[in-house]
Amino acid sequence: MSRSRVAAVLPDLSPWRSGPDFRLLFYQGTVTYFGSFMAMIALPLQIKHLTDSPLAVGAMGAVELVPLVVCGLYGGALADAVDRRRMILLTEAGLGVLALVLLVNALLPDPVLWPLYVVAAGVSALSGLQRPALDSLMARIVPHDQQTAAAALNGLRYQFGAIAGPALAGVVVAYAGYPAAYSVTVTGFLVSVLLCLRLRPAPPVEGAGRPSLRGIAEGARYAWSRPVLLGTYAVDLAAMFFAFPNAVYPFLADELDAVWALGLMYAAGAVGSLLLGLTSGRLSRVRRHGLLVVCGATVWGLAVAAAGWSPGIWPALLCLVVAGAGDMLSGLGRGTIWNQTIPEELRGRLAGIEVLSYSVGPQLGGVRAGAMAGWTGTRTAFWSGGLACVASVALLAALLPKLVSYDSGTDEDARLRRAEKEREEPVFQP
């Protein structure tokens, strides 16, 4: 393969050259994700160590869900009303304080259980507040036509954390203990805060109102009135609800006589996403992003179904890698549509709705997979969910044809946002 063809396949680095803010957020996100995933593994392990109860570990999901939903919606309204840089900085500092609480508790002669749940709820709340500000900032600091490339690069930093963080967390906890793992998390947030301090201010648009329920409802009405946006949310919810079987990975590993491969099963999806991100260069020139959403979700569903039919662990792992690539493909399409079509004054509130679409779905999907596995068996939970995902995506594509036909070059909202971007004062310096 010639050098030019290789370059065409590799990730598009245009956003990296567009301005310092994207680079700062890339570094910040890499450090944060790595440290956060370290704590995400250490925290449930510590609860298990203290209680030896699956129910106690599972209760983490219960204490996390409500703060995430409430704060995600309110965080979206805040992101449209305050300086997004300040919001990111304060929430990042708050997450660092919570990590410090975990460290102090782990250093006690007899660590206490209840602070672990308080921290889990606090992290969920602060993440819900922060994520809309982070997501809505991308459309401001990255040029309009580089949104797909930016989404791919952001996906790479996330997958790095998703693979390296958990892998090293197990080793650190096993050989150095929980304090060492939490120390890495605290250090990561400290570095992240220092990087956030270098971001330029991102004040709200002129005339922005105060955060309110009315403002949140205004964002919801806008999303409901746009079939393309509605389709991205609906497809993601359907894919996660029907085909997110992570909760029953341990049972599939048992059936395949491969308990040793459980960690590989959890990492396989991230590997698939990483591989797609590393070869995403050509996707920067795609304009049919709605088609990416539908095709990616379909691949996800088919791959999950195939994992349920797999005769052994290695075919199952390969299917999960393919599923991760499909999820990444769909995510690139969703992120590009969001950042290319949503008005600046509504970006925060719509980002709050996005938090719900990609957080509530996996939570409910875990419940569905567990209930189905208990009722009909583990393999049936996989393949039935995967096929239900494909069927629901096909139905949504038929009901929302504007999603499939979306073209960033001709879509009215995308063209309007592009024109607004071109009228802005140039802020992107190579």
Tab-separated table of C-alpha atoms in Angstrom:
chain	number	residue	atom	x	y	z
A	1	MET	CA	0.000	0.000	0.000
A	2	SER	CA	1.375	3.427	-0.976
A	3	ARG	CA	2.129	6.104	1.591
A	4	SER	CA	-0.776	8.258	0.366
A	5	ARG	CA	-3.247	5.400	0.795
A	6	VAL	CA	-1.956	4.695	4.282
A	7	ALA	CA	-2.304	8.385	5.166
A	8	ALA	CA	-5.898	8.370	3.879
A	9	VAL	CA	-6.825	5.557	6.263
A	10	LEU	CA	-5.082	6.903	9.373
A	11	PRO	CA	-6.995	9.281	11.683
A	12	ASP	CA	-7.519	12.800	10.354
A	13	LEU	CA	-5.466	15.139	12.542
A	14	SER	CA	-7.018	18.376	11.246
A	15	PRO	CA	-8.713	19.228	14.585
A	16	TRP	CA	-5.342	18.819	16.291
A	17	ARG	CA	-3.908	21.561	14.076
A	18	SER	CA	-6.952	23.863	14.299
A	19	GLY	CA	-6.268	25.342	17.704
A	20	PRO	CA	-4.788	24.808	21.166
A	21	ASP	CA	-8.086	24.185	22.979
A	22	PHE	CA	-8.740	20.881	21.224
A	23	ARG	CA	-5.225	19.694	22.019
A	24	LEU	CA	-5.624	20.696	25.669
A	25	LEU	CA	-8.936	18.840	25.939
A	26	PHE	CA	-7.396	15.817	24.234
A	27	TYR	CA	-4.586	15.685	26.797
A	28	GLN	CA	-7.019	16.409	29.629
A	29	GLY	CA	-9.400	13.691	28.497
A	30	THR	CA	-6.636	11.122	28.106
A	31	VAL	CA	-5.374	11.725	31.647
A	32	THR	CA	-8.877	11.853	33.139
A	33	TYR	CA	-10.134	8.729	31.409
A	34	PHE	CA	-7.089	6.742	32.460
A	35	GLY	CA	-7.397	7.770	36.098
A	36	SER	CA	-11.188	7.423	36.121
A	37	PHE	CA	-11.125	3.906	34.720
A	38	MET	CA	-8.538	3.001	37.344
A	39	ALA	CA	-11.034	4.062	40.042
A	40	MET	CA	-13.991	2.512	38.209
A	41	ILE	CA	-12.375	-0.898	38.584
A	42	ALA	CA	-10.926	-0.379	42.064
A	43	LEU	CA	-14.174	0.915	43.591
A	44	PRO	CA	-16.397	-2.142	42.922
A	45	LEU	CA	-13.479	-4.412	43.784
A	46	GLN	CA	-13.158	-2.697	47.152
A	47	ILE	CA	-16.908	-3.024	47.795
A	48	LYS	CA	-16.630	-6.716	46.942
A	49	HIS	CA	-13.644	-7.028	49.280
A	50	LEU	CA	-15.517	-5.344	52.140
A	51	THR	CA	-18.865	-7.143	51.699
A	52	ASP	CA	-18.337	-10.258	49.560
A	53	SER	CA	-21.849	-9.517	48.237
A	54	PRO	CA	-22.869	-9.295	44.542
A	55	LEU	CA	-25.910	-7.295	45.649
A	56	ALA	CA	-23.711	-4.707	47.351
A	57	VAL	CA	-21.642	-4.313	44.189
A	58	GLY	CA	-24.747	-4.095	42.011
A	59	ALA	CA	-26.192	-1.404	44.272
A	60	MET	CA	-23.611	0.989	42.824
A	61	GLY	CA	-25.716	1.206	39.668
A	62	ALA	CA	-28.773	2.157	41.691
A	63	VAL	CA	-27.039	5.034	43.504
A	64	GLU	CA	-25.487	6.307	40.261
A	65	LEU	CA	-28.515	6.384	37.958
A	66	VAL	CA	-30.720	9.096	39.483
A	67	PRO	CA	-27.907	11.665	40.024
A	68	LEU	CA	-26.752	11.083	36.453
A	69	VAL	CA	-30.211	11.649	34.979
A	70	VAL	CA	-31.065	14.706	37.085
A	71	CYS	CA	-27.665	16.364	36.877
A	72	GLY	CA	-27.284	15.519	33.186
A	73	LEU	CA	-30.440	17.460	32.324
A	74	TYR	CA	-29.626	20.343	34.665
A	75	GLY	CA	-26.003	20.346	33.516
A	76	GLY	CA	-27.222	20.823	29.961
A	77	ALA	CA	-29.196	23.911	30.989
A	78	LEU	CA	-26.188	25.229	32.933
A	79	ALA	CA	-23.883	24.721	29.946
A	80	ASP	CA	-26.031	27.128	27.915
A	81	ALA	CA	-26.118	29.737	30.686
A	82	VAL	CA	-22.590	29.903	32.138
A	83	ASP	CA	-18.981	29.812	30.974
A	84	ARG	CA	-18.399	26.206	29.877
A	85	ARG	CA	-14.694	26.376	30.667
A	86	ARG	CA	-15.480	27.369	34.252
A	87	MET	CA	-18.042	24.590	34.523
A	88	ILE	CA	-15.563	21.975	33.288
A	89	LEU	CA	-12.869	23.272	35.628
A	90	LEU	CA	-15.051	23.256	38.760
A	91	THR	CA	-16.535	19.820	38.132
A	92	GLU	CA	-13.093	18.381	37.365
A	93	ALA	CA	-11.821	19.801	40.657
A	94	GLY	CA	-14.833	18.295	42.431
A	95	LEU	CA	-14.118	14.885	40.929
A	96	GLY	CA	-10.550	15.198	42.183
A	97	VAL	CA	-11.807	15.882	45.718
A	98	LEU	CA	-14.014	12.786	45.568
A	99	ALA	CA	-11.023	10.717	44.429
A	100	LEU	CA	-9.124	12.086	47.428
A	101	VAL	CA	-11.951	10.880	49.701
A	102	LEU	CA	-11.498	7.373	48.267
A	103	LEU	CA	-7.762	7.572	48.912
A	104	VAL	CA	-8.173	8.733	52.520
A	105	ASN	CA	-10.768	6.050	53.211
A	106	ALA	CA	-8.537	3.354	51.710
A	107	LEU	CA	-5.672	4.461	53.978
A	108	LEU	CA	-7.737	3.945	57.129
A	109	PRO	CA	-6.898	0.852	59.204
A	110	ASP	CA	-10.490	-0.308	58.623
A	111	PRO	CA	-11.943	1.304	55.462
A	112	VAL	CA	-15.636	2.228	55.717
A	113	LEU	CA	-18.253	1.092	53.183
A	114	TRP	CA	-20.733	3.967	53.074
A	115	PRO	CA	-18.294	6.602	51.707
A	116	LEU	CA	-17.819	4.416	48.634
A	117	TYR	CA	-21.499	4.755	47.759
A	118	VAL	CA	-21.485	8.487	48.517
A	119	VAL	CA	-18.517	8.956	46.205
A	120	ALA	CA	-20.154	6.830	43.492
A	121	ALA	CA	-23.274	9.025	43.625
A	122	GLY	CA	-21.156	12.194	43.711
A	123	VAL	CA	-19.067	11.139	40.725
A	124	SER	CA	-22.248	10.357	38.799
A	125	ALA	CA	-23.710	13.775	39.654
A	126	LEU	CA	-20.563	15.728	38.739
A	127	SER	CA	-20.110	13.738	35.529
A	128	GLY	CA	-23.706	14.543	34.597
A	129	LEU	CA	-23.053	18.235	35.191
A	130	GLN	CA	-19.751	18.219	33.298
A	131	ARG	CA	-20.481	16.134	30.230
A	132	PRO	CA	-22.887	18.578	28.503
A	133	ALA	CA	-20.361	21.395	28.862
A	134	LEU	CA	-17.579	19.230	27.434
A	135	ASP	CA	-19.658	17.879	24.557
A	136	SER	CA	-21.149	21.244	23.597
A	137	LEU	CA	-17.712	22.901	23.660
A	138	MET	CA	-16.470	20.769	20.755
A	139	ALA	CA	-18.685	22.509	18.210
A	140	ARG	CA	-17.240	25.864	19.292
A	141	ILE	CA	-13.534	25.006	19.247
A	142	VAL	CA	-13.453	22.683	16.188
A	143	PRO	CA	-14.305	23.864	12.634
A	144	HIS	CA	-17.629	22.687	11.235
A	145	ASP	CA	-16.236	20.286	8.641
A	146	GLN	CA	-13.809	18.647	11.092
A	147	GLN	CA	-16.413	17.323	13.540
A	148	THR	CA	-16.173	13.687	12.394
A	149	ALA	CA	-12.389	13.772	12.687
A	150	ALA	CA	-12.674	15.341	16.153
A	151	ALA	CA	-15.151	12.668	17.239
A	152	ALA	CA	-12.762	9.950	16.037
A	153	LEU	CA	-9.822	11.447	17.938
A	154	ASN	CA	-11.938	11.832	21.084
A	155	GLY	CA	-13.008	8.222	20.687
A	156	LEU	CA	-9.361	7.159	20.558
A	157	ARG	CA	-8.545	8.881	23.844
A	158	TYR	CA	-11.578	7.260	25.474
A	159	GLN	CA	-10.674	3.795	24.216
A	160	PHE	CA	-7.103	4.225	25.424
A	161	GLY	CA	-8.445	4.836	28.920
A	162	ALA	CA	-10.996	2.046	28.605
A	163	ILE	CA	-8.297	-0.482	27.743
A	164	ALA	CA	-5.253	0.687	29.727
A	165	GLY	CA	-7.078	1.881	32.853
A	166	PRO	CA	-8.896	-1.359	33.766
A	167	ALA	CA	-5.971	-3.536	32.680
A	168	LEU	CA	-3.517	-1.715	34.939
A	169	ALA	CA	-6.060	-1.277	37.742
A	170	GLY	CA	-6.257	-5.010	38.316
A	171	VAL	CA	-2.473	-5.249	38.526
A	172	VAL	CA	-2.120	-2.183	40.772
A	173	VAL	CA	-4.841	-3.320	43.177
A	174	ALA	CA	-3.454	-6.856	43.309
A	175	TYR	CA	0.154	-5.871	43.975
A	176	ALA	CA	0.022	-2.369	45.508
A	177	GLY	CA	-3.466	-2.112	47.010
A	178	TYR	CA	-6.390	0.279	46.734
A	179	PRO	CA	-4.501	3.360	47.988
A	180	ALA	CA	-2.085	3.110	45.061
A	181	ALA	CA	-4.948	2.882	42.546
A	182	TYR	CA	-6.733	5.884	44.047
A	183	SER	CA	-3.464	7.826	44.161
A	184	VAL	CA	-3.213	7.453	40.388
A	185	THR	CA	-6.760	8.787	40.078
A	186	VAL	CA	-6.060	11.796	42.313
A	187	THR	CA	-2.889	12.596	40.361
A	188	GLY	CA	-4.779	12.349	37.086
A	189	PHE	CA	-7.399	14.863	38.196
A	190	LEU	CA	-4.713	17.237	39.464
A	191	VAL	CA	-3.015	17.211	36.057
A	192	SER	CA	-6.401	17.579	34.374
A	193	VAL	CA	-7.275	20.685	36.410
A	194	LEU	CA	-3.945	22.287	35.496
A	195	LEU	CA	-4.670	21.642	31.800
A	196	CYS	CA	-8.226	23.032	32.100
A	197	LEU	CA	-6.827	26.253	33.563
A	198	ARG	CA	-5.152	26.892	30.200
A	199	LEU	CA	-8.400	26.687	28.211
A	200	ARG	CA	-9.823	29.911	26.831
A	201	PRO	CA	-13.094	31.164	28.349
A	202	ALA	CA	-16.260	29.889	26.652
A	203	PRO	CA	-19.010	32.288	27.755
A	204	PRO	CA	-22.681	31.725	26.875
A	205	VAL	CA	-24.230	33.368	23.829
A	206	GLU	CA	-25.567	36.876	24.283
A	207	GLY	CA	-29.006	36.933	25.896
A	208	ALA	CA	-28.763	33.427	27.378
A	209	GLY	CA	-31.340	32.903	30.124
A	210	ARG	CA	-30.996	31.385	33.550
A	211	PRO	CA	-31.136	27.565	33.890
A	212	SER	CA	-34.748	26.478	34.350
A	213	LEU	CA	-37.190	23.652	33.757
A	214	ARG	CA	-38.700	25.770	31.012
A	215	GLY	CA	-35.322	25.966	29.301
A	216	ILE	CA	-34.841	22.202	29.563
A	217	ALA	CA	-38.311	21.700	28.057
A	218	GLU	CA	-37.385	24.066	25.223
A	219	GLY	CA	-34.409	21.871	24.372
A	220	ALA	CA	-36.564	18.737	24.482
A	221	ARG	CA	-39.125	20.323	22.132
A	222	TYR	CA	-36.381	21.240	19.702
A	223	ALA	CA	-35.028	17.673	19.696
A	224	TRP	CA	-38.539	16.277	19.201
A	225	SER	CA	-39.124	18.592	16.226
A	226	ARG	CA	-36.001	17.397	14.416
A	227	PRO	CA	-36.417	13.847	13.015
A	228	VAL	CA	-32.683	13.495	12.418
A	229	LEU	CA	-31.791	14.283	16.027
A	230	LEU	CA	-34.673	12.183	17.317
A	231	GLY	CA	-33.426	9.296	15.233
A	232	THR	CA	-29.914	9.452	16.694
A	233	TYR	CA	-31.289	9.273	20.250
A	234	ALA	CA	-33.797	6.529	19.443
A	235	VAL	CA	-31.304	4.312	17.598
A	236	ASP	CA	-28.766	4.584	20.413
A	237	LEU	CA	-31.370	3.791	23.083
A	238	ALA	CA	-32.661	0.804	21.117
A	239	ALA	CA	-29.159	-0.565	20.494
A	240	MET	CA	-28.158	-0.285	24.147
A	241	PHE	CA	-31.439	-1.561	25.573
A	242	PHE	CA	-31.644	-4.669	23.413
A	243	ALA	CA	-27.971	-5.479	22.861
A	244	PHE	CA	-25.873	-4.443	25.848
A	245	PRO	CA	-25.073	-7.820	27.428
A	246	ASN	CA	-22.073	-6.826	29.591
A	247	ALA	CA	-23.903	-7.836	32.769
A	248	VAL	CA	-24.007	-11.482	31.661
A	249	TYR	CA	-20.442	-11.767	30.347
A	250	PRO	CA	-19.419	-13.834	33.397
A	251	PHE	CA	-22.141	-16.376	32.631
A	252	LEU	CA	-21.190	-16.663	28.947
A	253	ALA	CA	-17.571	-17.153	30.010
A	254	ASP	CA	-18.721	-20.016	32.245
A	255	GLU	CA	-20.697	-21.645	29.431
A	256	LEU	CA	-17.715	-21.375	27.087
A	257	ASP	CA	-15.446	-22.833	29.794
A	258	ALA	CA	-13.279	-19.719	29.597
A	259	VAL	CA	-13.495	-17.894	32.920
A	260	TRP	CA	-9.899	-16.853	32.301
A	261	ALA	CA	-11.098	-14.726	29.348
A	262	LEU	CA	-13.636	-12.610	31.240
A	263	GLY	CA	-11.353	-9.572	31.238
A	264	LEU	CA	-10.797	-9.997	27.503
A	265	MET	CA	-14.556	-10.001	26.965
A	266	TYR	CA	-14.914	-6.666	28.719
A	267	ALA	CA	-11.999	-5.212	26.747
A	268	ALA	CA	-12.988	-6.601	23.331
A	269	GLY	CA	-15.485	-3.855	22.521
A	270	ALA	CA	-12.951	-1.156	23.340
A	271	VAL	CA	-10.407	-2.894	21.093
A	272	GLY	CA	-12.884	-2.863	18.195
A	273	SER	CA	-13.625	0.820	18.736
A	274	LEU	CA	-9.914	1.581	18.915
A	275	LEU	CA	-9.213	-0.250	15.660
A	276	LEU	CA	-11.951	1.650	13.866
A	277	GLY	CA	-10.680	4.937	15.282
A	278	LEU	CA	-7.152	4.200	14.084
A	279	THR	CA	-8.464	3.655	10.541
A	280	SER	CA	-11.053	6.449	10.498
A	281	GLY	CA	-9.330	8.804	8.062
A	282	ARG	CA	-11.728	8.196	5.171
A	283	LEU	CA	-14.752	8.767	7.396
A	284	SER	CA	-13.824	12.459	7.624
A	285	ARG	CA	-15.008	12.816	4.024
A	286	VAL	CA	-18.353	11.050	4.547
A	287	ARG	CA	-21.440	13.288	4.465
A	288	ARG	CA	-24.166	10.673	5.116
A	289	HIS	CA	-23.707	10.563	8.865
A	290	GLY	CA	-27.221	9.274	9.553
A	291	LEU	CA	-26.344	6.225	7.486
A	292	LEU	CA	-23.285	5.719	9.704
A	293	VAL	CA	-25.571	5.725	12.756
A	294	VAL	CA	-27.911	3.101	11.288
A	295	CYS	CA	-25.197	0.872	9.805
A	296	GLY	CA	-23.078	1.012	12.950
A	297	ALA	CA	-25.997	0.068	15.212
A	298	THR	CA	-26.941	-2.771	12.842
A	299	VAL	CA	-23.389	-4.148	12.923
A	300	TRP	CA	-23.470	-3.890	16.721
A	301	GLY	CA	-26.697	-5.918	16.943
A	302	LEU	CA	-25.591	-8.594	14.470
A	303	ALA	CA	-22.235	-9.014	16.196
A	304	VAL	CA	-23.858	-9.379	19.640
A	305	ALA	CA	-26.242	-11.980	18.227
A	306	ALA	CA	-23.310	-13.843	16.662
A	307	ALA	CA	-21.486	-13.824	20.003
A	308	GLY	CA	-24.445	-15.712	21.477
A	309	TRP	CA	-24.173	-18.361	18.768
A	310	SER	CA	-20.371	-18.690	19.026
A	311	PRO	CA	-19.079	-22.246	19.622
A	312	GLY	CA	-15.996	-21.095	21.543
A	313	ILE	CA	-14.360	-18.184	23.283
A	314	TRP	CA	-12.230	-16.929	20.397
A	315	PRO	CA	-15.139	-16.543	17.927
A	316	ALA	CA	-17.087	-14.838	20.724
A	317	LEU	CA	-14.238	-12.404	21.364
A	318	LEU	CA	-13.967	-11.644	17.644
A	319	CYS	CA	-17.704	-10.901	17.542
A	320	LEU	CA	-17.381	-8.536	20.477
A	321	VAL	CA	-14.491	-6.740	18.748
A	322	VAL	CA	-16.707	-6.282	15.671
A	323	ALA	CA	-19.525	-5.064	17.929
A	324	GLY	CA	-17.210	-2.414	19.392
A	325	ALA	CA	-16.278	-1.231	15.894
A	326	GLY	CA	-19.968	-0.943	15.018
A	327	ASP	CA	-20.645	1.042	18.168
A	328	MET	CA	-17.775	3.422	17.348
A	329	LEU	CA	-19.077	3.880	13.789
A	330	SER	CA	-22.540	4.748	15.062
A	331	GLY	CA	-21.054	7.074	17.673
A	332	LEU	CA	-19.061	9.003	15.065
A	333	GLY	CA	-22.233	9.564	13.064
A	334	ARG	CA	-24.215	10.691	16.111
A	335	GLY	CA	-21.534	13.059	17.369
A	336	THR	CA	-21.075	14.669	13.962
A	337	ILE	CA	-24.804	15.233	13.484
A	338	TRP	CA	-25.133	16.748	16.945
A	339	ASN	CA	-22.239	19.156	16.498
A	340	GLN	CA	-23.144	20.135	12.925
A	341	THR	CA	-26.875	20.783	13.330
A	342	ILE	CA	-27.690	22.028	16.858
A	343	PRO	CA	-27.824	25.827	17.405
A	344	GLU	CA	-25.163	27.209	19.742
A	345	GLU	CA	-27.732	28.529	22.228
A	346	LEU	CA	-29.205	25.011	22.654
A	347	ARG	CA	-26.063	22.886	22.549
A	348	GLY	CA	-25.785	22.439	26.308
A	349	ARG	CA	-29.399	21.384	26.785
A	350	LEU	CA	-29.275	18.980	23.865
A	351	ALA	CA	-25.995	17.586	25.221
A	352	GLY	CA	-27.861	16.932	28.472
A	353	ILE	CA	-30.392	14.867	26.532
A	354	GLU	CA	-27.496	13.055	24.860
A	355	VAL	CA	-26.175	12.105	28.312
A	356	LEU	CA	-29.485	10.323	28.918
A	357	SER	CA	-29.423	8.544	25.565
A	358	TYR	CA	-26.009	6.952	26.118
A	359	SER	CA	-26.231	6.376	29.878
A	360	VAL	CA	-29.765	5.212	30.596
A	361	GLY	CA	-29.690	2.765	27.673
A	362	PRO	CA	-26.780	0.659	29.000
A	363	GLN	CA	-28.259	0.674	32.517
A	364	LEU	CA	-31.592	-0.648	31.265
A	365	GLY	CA	-29.808	-2.961	28.842
A	366	GLY	CA	-28.000	-4.624	31.716
A	367	VAL	CA	-31.321	-5.233	33.458
A	368	ARG	CA	-32.850	-6.663	30.268
A	369	ALA	CA	-29.897	-8.959	29.606
A	370	GLY	CA	-29.854	-10.244	33.187
A	371	ALA	CA	-33.599	-10.876	33.264
A	372	MET	CA	-33.576	-12.598	29.863
A	373	ALA	CA	-30.595	-14.758	30.829
A	374	GLY	CA	-32.359	-15.863	34.005
A	375	TRP	CA	-35.536	-16.663	32.088
A	376	THR	CA	-34.310	-18.233	28.837
A	377	GLY	CA	-30.551	-18.741	29.242
A	378	THR	CA	-27.411	-16.715	28.626
A	379	ARG	CA	-26.988	-17.449	24.933
A	380	THR	CA	-30.606	-16.594	24.213
A	381	ALA	CA	-30.136	-13.280	26.006
A	382	PHE	CA	-27.322	-12.509	23.550
A	383	TRP	CA	-28.818	-13.544	20.233
A	384	SER	CA	-32.394	-12.459	20.933
A	385	GLY	CA	-31.198	-9.047	22.081
A	386	GLY	CA	-28.957	-8.663	19.051
A	387	LEU	CA	-31.744	-9.535	16.628
A	388	ALA	CA	-34.180	-7.260	18.482
A	389	CYS	CA	-31.628	-4.474	18.111
A	390	VAL	CA	-31.391	-5.022	14.337
A	391	ALA	CA	-35.175	-5.161	13.972
A	392	SER	CA	-35.725	-2.009	16.033
A	393	VAL	CA	-33.052	-0.087	14.119
A	394	ALA	CA	-34.645	-1.132	10.826
A	395	LEU	CA	-38.049	-0.001	12.098
A	396	LEU	CA	-36.692	3.353	13.262
A	397	ALA	CA	-34.943	3.870	9.910
A	398	ALA	CA	-38.256	3.261	8.161
A	399	LEU	CA	-40.182	5.582	10.507
A	400	LEU	CA	-37.521	8.318	10.368
A	401	PRO	CA	-36.293	8.337	6.749
A	402	LYS	CA	-34.676	11.757	7.198
A	403	LEU	CA	-32.089	10.130	9.455
A	404	VAL	CA	-30.973	7.750	6.708
A	405	SER	CA	-31.054	10.445	4.013
A	406	TYR	CA	-29.200	13.031	6.121
A	407	ASP	CA	-26.435	14.704	4.127
A	408	SER	CA	-24.278	17.334	5.837
A	409	GLY	CA	-23.865	19.117	2.497
A	410	THR	CA	-27.585	19.607	1.878
A	411	ASP	CA	-29.288	19.406	5.294
A	412	GLU	CA	-30.857	22.762	6.143
A	413	ASP	CA	-29.744	22.810	9.789
A	414	ALA	CA	-26.194	21.748	8.924
A	415	ARG	CA	-25.933	24.414	6.217
A	416	LEU	CA	-27.223	27.075	8.618
A	417	ARG	CA	-24.695	26.086	11.306
A	418	ARG	CA	-21.918	26.111	8.704
A	419	ALA	CA	-22.877	29.619	7.599
A	420	GLU	CA	-22.944	30.811	11.224
A	421	LYS	CA	-19.511	29.316	11.778
A	422	GLU	CA	-18.114	31.064	8.717
A	423	ARG	CA	-19.436	34.411	9.974
A	424	GLU	CA	-17.689	34.024	13.324
A	425	GLU	CA	-14.430	35.819	14.023
A	426	PRO	CA	-11.624	33.426	13.072
A	427	VAL	CA	-10.224	31.790	16.190
A	428	PHE	CA	-8.523	28.723	14.780
A	429	GLN	CA	-4.801	29.200	14.428
A	430	PRO	CA	-2.625	26.413	12.983
